Coordinates of C-alpha atoms in Angstrom, one line a residue:
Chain A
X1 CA 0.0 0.0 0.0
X2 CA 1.1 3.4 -0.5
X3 CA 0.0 6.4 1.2
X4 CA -0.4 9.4 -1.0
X5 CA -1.3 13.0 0.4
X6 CA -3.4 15.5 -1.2
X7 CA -3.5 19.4 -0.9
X8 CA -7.0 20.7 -2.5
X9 CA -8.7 23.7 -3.9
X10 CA -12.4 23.3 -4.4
X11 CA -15.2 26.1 -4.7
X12 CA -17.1 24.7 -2.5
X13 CA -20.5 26.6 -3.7
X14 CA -22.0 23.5 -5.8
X15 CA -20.6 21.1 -3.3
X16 CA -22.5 19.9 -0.3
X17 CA -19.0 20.1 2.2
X18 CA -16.3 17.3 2.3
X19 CA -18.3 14.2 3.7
X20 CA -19.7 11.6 1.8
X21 CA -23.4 11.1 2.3
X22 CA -25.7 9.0 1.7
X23 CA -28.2 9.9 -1.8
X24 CA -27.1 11.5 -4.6
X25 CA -25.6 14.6 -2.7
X26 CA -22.1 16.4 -4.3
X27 CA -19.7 15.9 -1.8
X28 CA -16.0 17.1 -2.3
X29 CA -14.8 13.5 -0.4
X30 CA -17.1 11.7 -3.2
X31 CA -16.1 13.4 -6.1
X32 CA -12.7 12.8 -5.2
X33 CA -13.3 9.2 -4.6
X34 CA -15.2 8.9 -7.9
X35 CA -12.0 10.1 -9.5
X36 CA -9.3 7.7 -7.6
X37 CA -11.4 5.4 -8.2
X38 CA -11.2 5.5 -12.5
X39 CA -7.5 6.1 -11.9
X40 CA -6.9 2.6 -9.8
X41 CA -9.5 0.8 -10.0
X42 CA -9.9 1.1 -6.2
X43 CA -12.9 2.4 -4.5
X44 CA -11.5 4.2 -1.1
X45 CA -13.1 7.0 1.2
X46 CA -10.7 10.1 1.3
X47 CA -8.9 11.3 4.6
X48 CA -9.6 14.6 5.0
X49 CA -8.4 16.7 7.9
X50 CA -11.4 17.8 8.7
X51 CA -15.0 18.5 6.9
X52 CA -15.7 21.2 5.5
X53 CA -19.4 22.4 5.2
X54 CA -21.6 22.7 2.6
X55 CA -20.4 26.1 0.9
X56 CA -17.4 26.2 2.5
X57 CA -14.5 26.8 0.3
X58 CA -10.8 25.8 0.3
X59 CA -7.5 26.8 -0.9
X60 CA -5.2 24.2 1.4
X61 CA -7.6 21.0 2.3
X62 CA -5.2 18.1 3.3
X63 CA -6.8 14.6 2.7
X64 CA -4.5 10.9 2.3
X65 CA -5.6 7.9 0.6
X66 CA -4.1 4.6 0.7
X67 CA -3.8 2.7 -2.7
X68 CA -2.6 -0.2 -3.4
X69 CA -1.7 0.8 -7.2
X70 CA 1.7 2.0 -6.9
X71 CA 1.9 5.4 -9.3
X72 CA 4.5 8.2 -9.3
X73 CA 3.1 11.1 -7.3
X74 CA 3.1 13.3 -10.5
X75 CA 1.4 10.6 -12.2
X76 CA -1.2 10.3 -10.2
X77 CA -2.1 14.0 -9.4
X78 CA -2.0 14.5 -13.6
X79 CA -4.7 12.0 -14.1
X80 CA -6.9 13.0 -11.0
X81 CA -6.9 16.6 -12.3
X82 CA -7.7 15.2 -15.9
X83 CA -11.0 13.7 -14.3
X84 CA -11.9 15.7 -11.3
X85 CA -14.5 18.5 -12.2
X86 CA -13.8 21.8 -12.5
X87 CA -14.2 22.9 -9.2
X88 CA -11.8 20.5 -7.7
X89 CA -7.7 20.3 -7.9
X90 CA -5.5 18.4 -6.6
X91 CA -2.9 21.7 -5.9
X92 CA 0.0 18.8 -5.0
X93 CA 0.3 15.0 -4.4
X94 CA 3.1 13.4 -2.6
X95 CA 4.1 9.9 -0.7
X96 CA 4.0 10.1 2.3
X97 CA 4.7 7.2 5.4
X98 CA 2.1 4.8 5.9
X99 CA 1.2 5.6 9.4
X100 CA 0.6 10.0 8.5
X101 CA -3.5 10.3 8.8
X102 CA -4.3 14.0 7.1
X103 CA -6.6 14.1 10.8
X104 CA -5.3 13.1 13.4
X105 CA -1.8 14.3 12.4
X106 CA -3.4 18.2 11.9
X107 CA -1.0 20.6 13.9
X108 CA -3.4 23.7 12.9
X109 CA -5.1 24.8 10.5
X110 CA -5.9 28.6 9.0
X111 CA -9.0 30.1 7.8
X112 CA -9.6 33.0 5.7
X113 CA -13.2 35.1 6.5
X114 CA -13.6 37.5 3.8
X115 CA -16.2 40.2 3.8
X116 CA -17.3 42.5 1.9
X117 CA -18.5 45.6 3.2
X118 CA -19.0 48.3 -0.2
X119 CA -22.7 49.6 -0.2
X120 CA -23.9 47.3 -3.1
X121 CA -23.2 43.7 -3.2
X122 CA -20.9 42.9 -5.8
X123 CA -21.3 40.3 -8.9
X124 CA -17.8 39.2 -8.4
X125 CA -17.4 38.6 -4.8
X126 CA -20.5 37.1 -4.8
X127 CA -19.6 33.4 -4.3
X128 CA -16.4 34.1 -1.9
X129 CA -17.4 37.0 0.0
X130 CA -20.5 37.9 2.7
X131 CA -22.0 41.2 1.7
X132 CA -22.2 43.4 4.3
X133 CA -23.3 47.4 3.2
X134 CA -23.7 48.8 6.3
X135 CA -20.1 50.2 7.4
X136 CA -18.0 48.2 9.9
X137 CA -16.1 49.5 12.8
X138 CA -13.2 47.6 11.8
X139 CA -10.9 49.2 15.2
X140 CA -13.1 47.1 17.6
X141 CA -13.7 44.1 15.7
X142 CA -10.0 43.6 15.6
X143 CA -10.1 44.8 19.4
X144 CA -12.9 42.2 20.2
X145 CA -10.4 39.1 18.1
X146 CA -8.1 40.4 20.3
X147 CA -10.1 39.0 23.2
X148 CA -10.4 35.4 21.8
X149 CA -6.8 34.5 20.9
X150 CA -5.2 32.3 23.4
X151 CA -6.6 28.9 25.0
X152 CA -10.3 29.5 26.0
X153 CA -13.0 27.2 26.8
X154 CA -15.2 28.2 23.6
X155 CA -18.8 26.4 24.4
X156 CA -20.4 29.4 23.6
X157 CA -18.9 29.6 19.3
X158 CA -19.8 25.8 19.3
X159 CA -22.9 24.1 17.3
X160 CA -25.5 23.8 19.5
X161 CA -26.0 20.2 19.9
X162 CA -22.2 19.2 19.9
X163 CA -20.8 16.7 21.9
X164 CA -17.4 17.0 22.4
X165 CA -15.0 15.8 25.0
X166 CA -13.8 19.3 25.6
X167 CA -14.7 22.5 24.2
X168 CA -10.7 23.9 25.4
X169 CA -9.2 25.2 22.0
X170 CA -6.0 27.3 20.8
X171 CA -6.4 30.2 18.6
X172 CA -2.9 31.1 18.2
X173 CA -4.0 34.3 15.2
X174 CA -6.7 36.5 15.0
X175 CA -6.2 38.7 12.6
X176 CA -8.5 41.1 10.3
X177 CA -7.1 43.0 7.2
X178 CA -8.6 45.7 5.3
X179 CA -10.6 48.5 5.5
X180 CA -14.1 49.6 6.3
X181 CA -16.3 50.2 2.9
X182 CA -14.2 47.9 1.0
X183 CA -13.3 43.9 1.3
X184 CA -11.7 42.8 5.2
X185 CA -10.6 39.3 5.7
X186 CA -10.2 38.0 9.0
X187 CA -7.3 34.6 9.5
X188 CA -7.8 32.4 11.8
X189 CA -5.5 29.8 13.1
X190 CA -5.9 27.7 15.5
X191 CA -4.7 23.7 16.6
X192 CA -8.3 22.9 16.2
X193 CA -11.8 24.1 15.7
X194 CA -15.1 23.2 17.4
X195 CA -17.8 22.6 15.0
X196 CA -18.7 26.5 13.1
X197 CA -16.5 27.6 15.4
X198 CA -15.0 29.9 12.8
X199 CA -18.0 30.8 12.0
X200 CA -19.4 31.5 15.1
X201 CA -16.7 34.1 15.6
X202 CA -17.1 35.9 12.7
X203 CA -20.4 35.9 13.4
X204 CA -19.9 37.5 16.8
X205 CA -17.3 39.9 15.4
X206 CA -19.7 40.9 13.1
X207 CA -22.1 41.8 15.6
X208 CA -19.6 44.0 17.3
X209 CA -18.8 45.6 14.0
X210 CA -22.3 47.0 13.6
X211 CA -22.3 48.3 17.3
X212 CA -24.7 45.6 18.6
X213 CA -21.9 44.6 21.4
X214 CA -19.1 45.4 22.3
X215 CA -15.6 44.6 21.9
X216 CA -15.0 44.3 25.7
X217 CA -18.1 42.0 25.6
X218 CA -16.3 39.2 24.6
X219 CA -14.4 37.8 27.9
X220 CA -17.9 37.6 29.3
X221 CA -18.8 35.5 26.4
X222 CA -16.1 33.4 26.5
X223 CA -16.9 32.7 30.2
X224 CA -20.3 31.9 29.5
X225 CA -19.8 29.2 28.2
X226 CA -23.2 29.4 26.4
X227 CA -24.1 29.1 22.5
X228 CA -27.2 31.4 23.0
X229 CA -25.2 34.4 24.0
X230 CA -22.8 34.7 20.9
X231 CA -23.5 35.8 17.8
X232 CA -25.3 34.4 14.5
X233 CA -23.1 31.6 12.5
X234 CA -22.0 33.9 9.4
X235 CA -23.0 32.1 6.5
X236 CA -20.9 29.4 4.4
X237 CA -20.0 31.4 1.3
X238 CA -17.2 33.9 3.6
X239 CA -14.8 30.8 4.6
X240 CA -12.1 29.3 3.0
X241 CA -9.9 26.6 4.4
X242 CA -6.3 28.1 3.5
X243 CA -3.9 25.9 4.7
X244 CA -3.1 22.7 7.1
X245 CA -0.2 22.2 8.8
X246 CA 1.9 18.9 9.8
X247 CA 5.2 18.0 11.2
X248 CA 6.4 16.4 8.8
X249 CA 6.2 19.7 5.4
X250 CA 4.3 18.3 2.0
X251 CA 7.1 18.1 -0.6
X252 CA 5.4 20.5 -2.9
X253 CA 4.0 22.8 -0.2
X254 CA 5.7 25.2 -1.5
X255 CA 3.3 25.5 -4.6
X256 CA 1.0 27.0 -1.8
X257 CA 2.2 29.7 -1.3
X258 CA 2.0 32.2 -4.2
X259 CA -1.7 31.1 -4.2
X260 CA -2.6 32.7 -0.9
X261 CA -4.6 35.5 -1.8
Chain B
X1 CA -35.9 63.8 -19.4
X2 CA -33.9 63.3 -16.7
X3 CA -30.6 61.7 -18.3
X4 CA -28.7 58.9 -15.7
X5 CA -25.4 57.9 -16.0
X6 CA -25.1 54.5 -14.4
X7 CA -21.2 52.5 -13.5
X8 CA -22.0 49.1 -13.5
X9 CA -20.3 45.4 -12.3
X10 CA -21.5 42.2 -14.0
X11 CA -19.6 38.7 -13.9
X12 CA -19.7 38.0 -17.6
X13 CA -19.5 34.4 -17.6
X14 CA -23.5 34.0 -17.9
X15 CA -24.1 37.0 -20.4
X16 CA -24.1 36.6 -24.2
X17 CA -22.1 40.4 -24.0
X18 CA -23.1 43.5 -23.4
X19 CA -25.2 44.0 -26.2
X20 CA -29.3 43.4 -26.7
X21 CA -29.6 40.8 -29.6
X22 CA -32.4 39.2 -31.1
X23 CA -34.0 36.0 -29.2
X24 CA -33.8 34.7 -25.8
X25 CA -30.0 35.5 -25.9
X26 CA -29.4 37.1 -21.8
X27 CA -27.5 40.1 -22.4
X28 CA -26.2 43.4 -19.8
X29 CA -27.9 45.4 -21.6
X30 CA -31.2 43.8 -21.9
X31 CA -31.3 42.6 -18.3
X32 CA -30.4 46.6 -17.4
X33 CA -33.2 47.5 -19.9
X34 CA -35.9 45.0 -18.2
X35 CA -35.2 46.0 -14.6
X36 CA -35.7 49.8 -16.2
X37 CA -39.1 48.8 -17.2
X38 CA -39.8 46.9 -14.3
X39 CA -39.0 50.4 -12.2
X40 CA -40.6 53.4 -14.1
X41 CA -42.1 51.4 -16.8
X42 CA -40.1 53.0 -19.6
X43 CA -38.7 50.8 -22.4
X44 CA -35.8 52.3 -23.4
X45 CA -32.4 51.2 -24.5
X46 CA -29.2 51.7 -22.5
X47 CA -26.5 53.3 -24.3
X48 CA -22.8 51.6 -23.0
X49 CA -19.7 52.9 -23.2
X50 CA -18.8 50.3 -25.3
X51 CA -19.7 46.6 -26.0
X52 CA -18.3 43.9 -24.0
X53 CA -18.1 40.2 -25.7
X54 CA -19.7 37.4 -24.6
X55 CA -17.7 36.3 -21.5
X56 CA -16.2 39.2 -21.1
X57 CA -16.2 41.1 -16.9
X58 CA -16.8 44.5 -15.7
X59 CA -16.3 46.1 -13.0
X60 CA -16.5 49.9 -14.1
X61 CA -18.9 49.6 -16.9
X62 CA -21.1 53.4 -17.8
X63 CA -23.8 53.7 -19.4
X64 CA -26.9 56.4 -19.3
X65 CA -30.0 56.1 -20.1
X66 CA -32.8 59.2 -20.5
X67 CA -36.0 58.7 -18.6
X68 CA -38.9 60.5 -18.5
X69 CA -39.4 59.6 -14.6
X70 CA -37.7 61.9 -12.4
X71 CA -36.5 60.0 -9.2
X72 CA -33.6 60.6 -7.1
X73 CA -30.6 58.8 -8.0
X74 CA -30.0 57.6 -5.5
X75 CA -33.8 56.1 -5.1
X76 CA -33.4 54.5 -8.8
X77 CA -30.2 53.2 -7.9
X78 CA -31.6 51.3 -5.2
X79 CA -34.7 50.0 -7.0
X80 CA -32.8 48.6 -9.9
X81 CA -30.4 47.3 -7.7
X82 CA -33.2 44.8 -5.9
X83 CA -34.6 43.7 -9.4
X84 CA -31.1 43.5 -11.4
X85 CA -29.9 39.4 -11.2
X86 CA -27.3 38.8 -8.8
X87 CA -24.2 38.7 -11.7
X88 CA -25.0 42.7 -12.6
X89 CA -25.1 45.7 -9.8
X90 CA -25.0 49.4 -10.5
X91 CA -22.4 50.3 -8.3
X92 CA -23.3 54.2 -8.6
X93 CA -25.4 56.1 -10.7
X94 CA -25.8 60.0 -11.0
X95 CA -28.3 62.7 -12.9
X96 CA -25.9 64.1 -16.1
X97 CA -25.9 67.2 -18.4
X98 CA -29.0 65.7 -21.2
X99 CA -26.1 65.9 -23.7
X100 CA -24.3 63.5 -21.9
X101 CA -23.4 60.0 -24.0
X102 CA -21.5 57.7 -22.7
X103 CA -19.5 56.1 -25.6
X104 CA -19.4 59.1 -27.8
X105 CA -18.2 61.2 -24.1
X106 CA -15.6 58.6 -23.4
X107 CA -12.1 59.9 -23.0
X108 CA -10.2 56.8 -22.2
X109 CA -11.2 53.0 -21.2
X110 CA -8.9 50.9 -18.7
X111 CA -9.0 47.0 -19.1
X112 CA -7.7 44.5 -17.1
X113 CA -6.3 41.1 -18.2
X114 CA -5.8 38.5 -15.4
X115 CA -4.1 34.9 -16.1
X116 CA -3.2 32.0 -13.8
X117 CA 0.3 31.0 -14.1
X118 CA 0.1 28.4 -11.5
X119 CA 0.9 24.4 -12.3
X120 CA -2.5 23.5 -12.1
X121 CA -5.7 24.6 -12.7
X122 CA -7.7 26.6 -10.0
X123 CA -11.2 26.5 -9.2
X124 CA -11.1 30.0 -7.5
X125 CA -9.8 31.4 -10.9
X126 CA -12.0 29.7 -13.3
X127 CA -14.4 32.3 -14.5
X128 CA -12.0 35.3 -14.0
X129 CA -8.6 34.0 -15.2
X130 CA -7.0 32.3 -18.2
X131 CA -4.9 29.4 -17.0
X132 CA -1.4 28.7 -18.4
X133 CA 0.4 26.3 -17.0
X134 CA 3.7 27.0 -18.7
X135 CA 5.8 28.8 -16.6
X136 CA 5.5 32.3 -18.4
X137 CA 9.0 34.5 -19.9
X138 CA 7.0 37.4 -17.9
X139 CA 9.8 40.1 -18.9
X140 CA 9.7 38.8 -22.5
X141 CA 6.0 40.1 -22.5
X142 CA 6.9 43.7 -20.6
X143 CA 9.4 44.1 -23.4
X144 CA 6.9 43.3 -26.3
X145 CA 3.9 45.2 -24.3
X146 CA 6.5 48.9 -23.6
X147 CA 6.8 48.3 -28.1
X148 CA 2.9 48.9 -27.9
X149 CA 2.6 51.8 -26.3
X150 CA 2.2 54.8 -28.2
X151 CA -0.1 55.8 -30.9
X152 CA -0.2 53.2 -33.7
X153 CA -2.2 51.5 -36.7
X154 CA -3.3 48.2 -34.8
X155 CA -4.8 46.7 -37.8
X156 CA -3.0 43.7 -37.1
X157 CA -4.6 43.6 -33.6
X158 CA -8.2 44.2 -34.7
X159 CA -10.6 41.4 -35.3
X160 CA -10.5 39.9 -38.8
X161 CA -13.6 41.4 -40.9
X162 CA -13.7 45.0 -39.2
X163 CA -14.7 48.2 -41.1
X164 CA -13.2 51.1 -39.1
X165 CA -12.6 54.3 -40.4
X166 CA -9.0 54.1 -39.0
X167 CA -6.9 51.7 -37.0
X168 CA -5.0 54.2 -35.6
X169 CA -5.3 53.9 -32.0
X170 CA -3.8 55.5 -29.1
X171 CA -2.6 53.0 -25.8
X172 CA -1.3 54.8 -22.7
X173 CA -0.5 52.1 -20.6
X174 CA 0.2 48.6 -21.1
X175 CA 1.7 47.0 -18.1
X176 CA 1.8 44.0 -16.6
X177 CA 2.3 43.1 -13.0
X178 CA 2.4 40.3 -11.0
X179 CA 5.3 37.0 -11.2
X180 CA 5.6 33.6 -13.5
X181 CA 4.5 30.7 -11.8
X182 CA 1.6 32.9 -10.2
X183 CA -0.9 35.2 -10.3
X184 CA -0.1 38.1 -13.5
X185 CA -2.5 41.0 -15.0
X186 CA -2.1 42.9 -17.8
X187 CA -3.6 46.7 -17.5
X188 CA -4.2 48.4 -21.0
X189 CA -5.2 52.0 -20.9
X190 CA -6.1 54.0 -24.3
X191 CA -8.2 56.1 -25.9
X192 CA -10.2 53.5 -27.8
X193 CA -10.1 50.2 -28.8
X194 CA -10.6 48.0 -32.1
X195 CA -12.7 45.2 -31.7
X196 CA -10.6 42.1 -30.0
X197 CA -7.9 44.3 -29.9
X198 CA -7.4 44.1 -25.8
X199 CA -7.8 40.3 -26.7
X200 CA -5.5 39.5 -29.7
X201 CA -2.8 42.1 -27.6
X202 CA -2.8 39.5 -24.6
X203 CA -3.1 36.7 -27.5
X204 CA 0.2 38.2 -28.8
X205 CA 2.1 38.8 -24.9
X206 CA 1.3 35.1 -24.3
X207 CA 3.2 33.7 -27.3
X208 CA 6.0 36.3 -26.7
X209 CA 6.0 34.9 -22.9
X210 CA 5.7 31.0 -24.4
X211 CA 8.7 31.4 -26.4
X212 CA 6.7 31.7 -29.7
X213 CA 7.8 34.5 -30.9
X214 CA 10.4 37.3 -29.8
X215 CA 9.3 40.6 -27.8
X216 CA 11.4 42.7 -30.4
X217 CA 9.3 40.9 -33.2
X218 CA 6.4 43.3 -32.2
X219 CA 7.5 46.7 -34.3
X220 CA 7.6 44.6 -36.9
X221 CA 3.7 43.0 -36.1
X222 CA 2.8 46.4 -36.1
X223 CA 3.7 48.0 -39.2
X224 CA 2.6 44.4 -41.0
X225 CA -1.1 45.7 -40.5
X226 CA -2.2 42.5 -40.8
X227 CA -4.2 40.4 -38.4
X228 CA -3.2 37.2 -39.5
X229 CA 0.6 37.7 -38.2
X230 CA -0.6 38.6 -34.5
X231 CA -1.3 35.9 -31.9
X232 CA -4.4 34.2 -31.3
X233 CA -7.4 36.0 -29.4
X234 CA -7.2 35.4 -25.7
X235 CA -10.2 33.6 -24.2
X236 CA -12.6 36.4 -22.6
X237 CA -13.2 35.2 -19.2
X238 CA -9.8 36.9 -18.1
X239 CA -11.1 40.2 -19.3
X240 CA -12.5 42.5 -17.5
X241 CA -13.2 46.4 -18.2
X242 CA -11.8 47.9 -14.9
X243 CA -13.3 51.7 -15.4
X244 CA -14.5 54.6 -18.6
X245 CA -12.5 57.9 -18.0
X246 CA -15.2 61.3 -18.9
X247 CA -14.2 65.3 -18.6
X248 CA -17.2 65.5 -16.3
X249 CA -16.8 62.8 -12.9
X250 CA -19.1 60.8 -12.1
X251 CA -20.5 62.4 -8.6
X252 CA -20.1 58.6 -6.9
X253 CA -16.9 57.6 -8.6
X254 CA -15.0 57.7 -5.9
X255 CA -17.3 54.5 -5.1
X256 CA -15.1 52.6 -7.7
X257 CA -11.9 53.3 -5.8
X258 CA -11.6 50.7 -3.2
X259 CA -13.1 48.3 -5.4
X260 CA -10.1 47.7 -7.6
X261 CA -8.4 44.5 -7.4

């Protein structure tokens, strides 16, 4: 067997997230499967390092699969991309030891929020960006992220309905770029992520953006410990997985980087 | 008649161009002149600066249209705005002299030309960039673009079967920025354009920057005045017409300022 890891860009608008589901549903884990499977013959279920939900784009998605058909990394990544729709790539491909598992061996993992906050919503953002026309007050939103970086108990930015062993996570960045009446991003990274955690945030730092709490709200929050009290989940269409990192470096991580936008 | 002067941003990719045809065919300026109608019941056709092809982006379009409703501009703006399809916004719109025309009032016209150097493919990319994997000679092409600049006879640029007046065209800026292996754009600023001409320039930069033909063999493509020595016409989706230049300023230009890319 070898074991072969894959960094992926999809636009995750017509996909229904990562995981395969039952029905006819468009998952990014299927499609890929669909396409390693008329490579090799062999029907396996993806890795990924974590799902990614429906609408929810990436730039850096790490999954591994382990085939039996032995091809040259090159080879193989050339004749997924030759079959994988258009709104899937396979960015790099490499060998990697049998044991590496693209989940359990995440160190972190970034995310990229972008927003868009111009008075009209604009065609070209449209399926990357949230629209949001009415101005921002970017100063404490980045105050307010300020708040959350750190180790925290984060029970109040998780699903409701999650059942986790611990709700402790690492947000080692916190970051928003930009300006106010044009596009901000905010880049998250983190070891790991509760359920729409991300989301969850942005959702909250949204709320203090448009003066509906405030920055220094958010350590209250946090100690709260209560999904109710934060703010809405921002919707899907903002995210973007950007990048996952290991130990051990992908070979051709460095084709990674100019991409970052 | 109140005459309106409209900038507007439309992801090409599901328009057959700018201009009304005959048929079913969805065009800018027949989805502009239906949500017209659909606001002051006036049929009337809007006049662009200039066609864009099927395919083809914008992000500073203009265009006015004379209406015999009077309503704020800033009222019509919003009305179109929440009947116009999600691919086509007006970004700002303003009441102009009655004299005002927006082609025939055009001083200059900025495009932007935006390719994907990267190794493979990228979903993010697909409908705004042409893809080309080959690792680009990108100062090659600034060579062969700095020969274009200037006022010329661009019949061997214009689009085979054109009947112009003159060929003689004025570009004030060709310039390309960006790095091989990556993301590069191509800005072309002039006076006017012959039809394809943005096009079958990039067409001609990408063999120059493919090794498939010199950048010094460009004086020489110009004074051929022939269409069939130039390159091939670049693919539309990585066009996109960036802004129109007038004497008079369009009161909410400054709108289009942070929007640039």
């Amino acid at each position: 067997m070898t074991n072969y890891r894959l960094i992926l860009e999809y636009d995750g608008t017509d996909f229904e997230g990562w995981q395969s589901q039952s029905g006819d549903r468009r998952t990014v884990q299927g499609c890929l499967a669909d396409a390693v499977e008329r490579i090799t013959g062999e029907r396996v279920q993806p890795n990924g390092s974590g799902r990614t939900d429906s609408g929810v784009h990436a730039e850096g998605q790490v999954a591994n699969v382990k085939l039996a058909a032995s091809l040259a990394p090159a080879e193989l990544q050339r004749a997924l991309n030759a079959v994988l729709p258009l709104d899937l790539v396979v960015r790099a491909l490499d060998a990697v030891p049998e044991n590496f598992d693209a989940r359990r061996d995440a160190l972190s993992k970034r995310y990229r929020y972008r927003i868009w906050n111009g008075p009209w919503r604009s065609p070209h953002r449209a399926r990357t960006h949230l629209f949001v026309p009415r101005r921002l007050d970017f100063d404490a939103m980045q105050r307010a992220a300020q708040a959350l970086v750190g180790t925290h108990d984060f029970a109040s930015f998780q699903a409701s309905g999650s059942s986790v062993k611990t709700s402790v996570r690492t947000v080692t960045r916190l970051q928003g770029k930009g300006a106010p009446g044009g596009e901000i991003v905010f880049d998250v990274e983190g070891s790991g992520f509760l359920r729409h955690m991300v989301r969850n945030i942005v959702g909250t730092l949204l709320e203090v953006g448009q003066g509906q709490r405030t920055s220094g709200s958010v350590e209250a929050l946090l100690a709260a410990r209560d999904r109710r009290q934060a703010g809405i989940t921002a919707p899907p269409m903002g995210l973007c997985l950007m990048r996952v990192d290991y130990a051990v470096e992908a070979a051709a991580d460095t084709e990674t980087r100019p991409h970052s936008a």
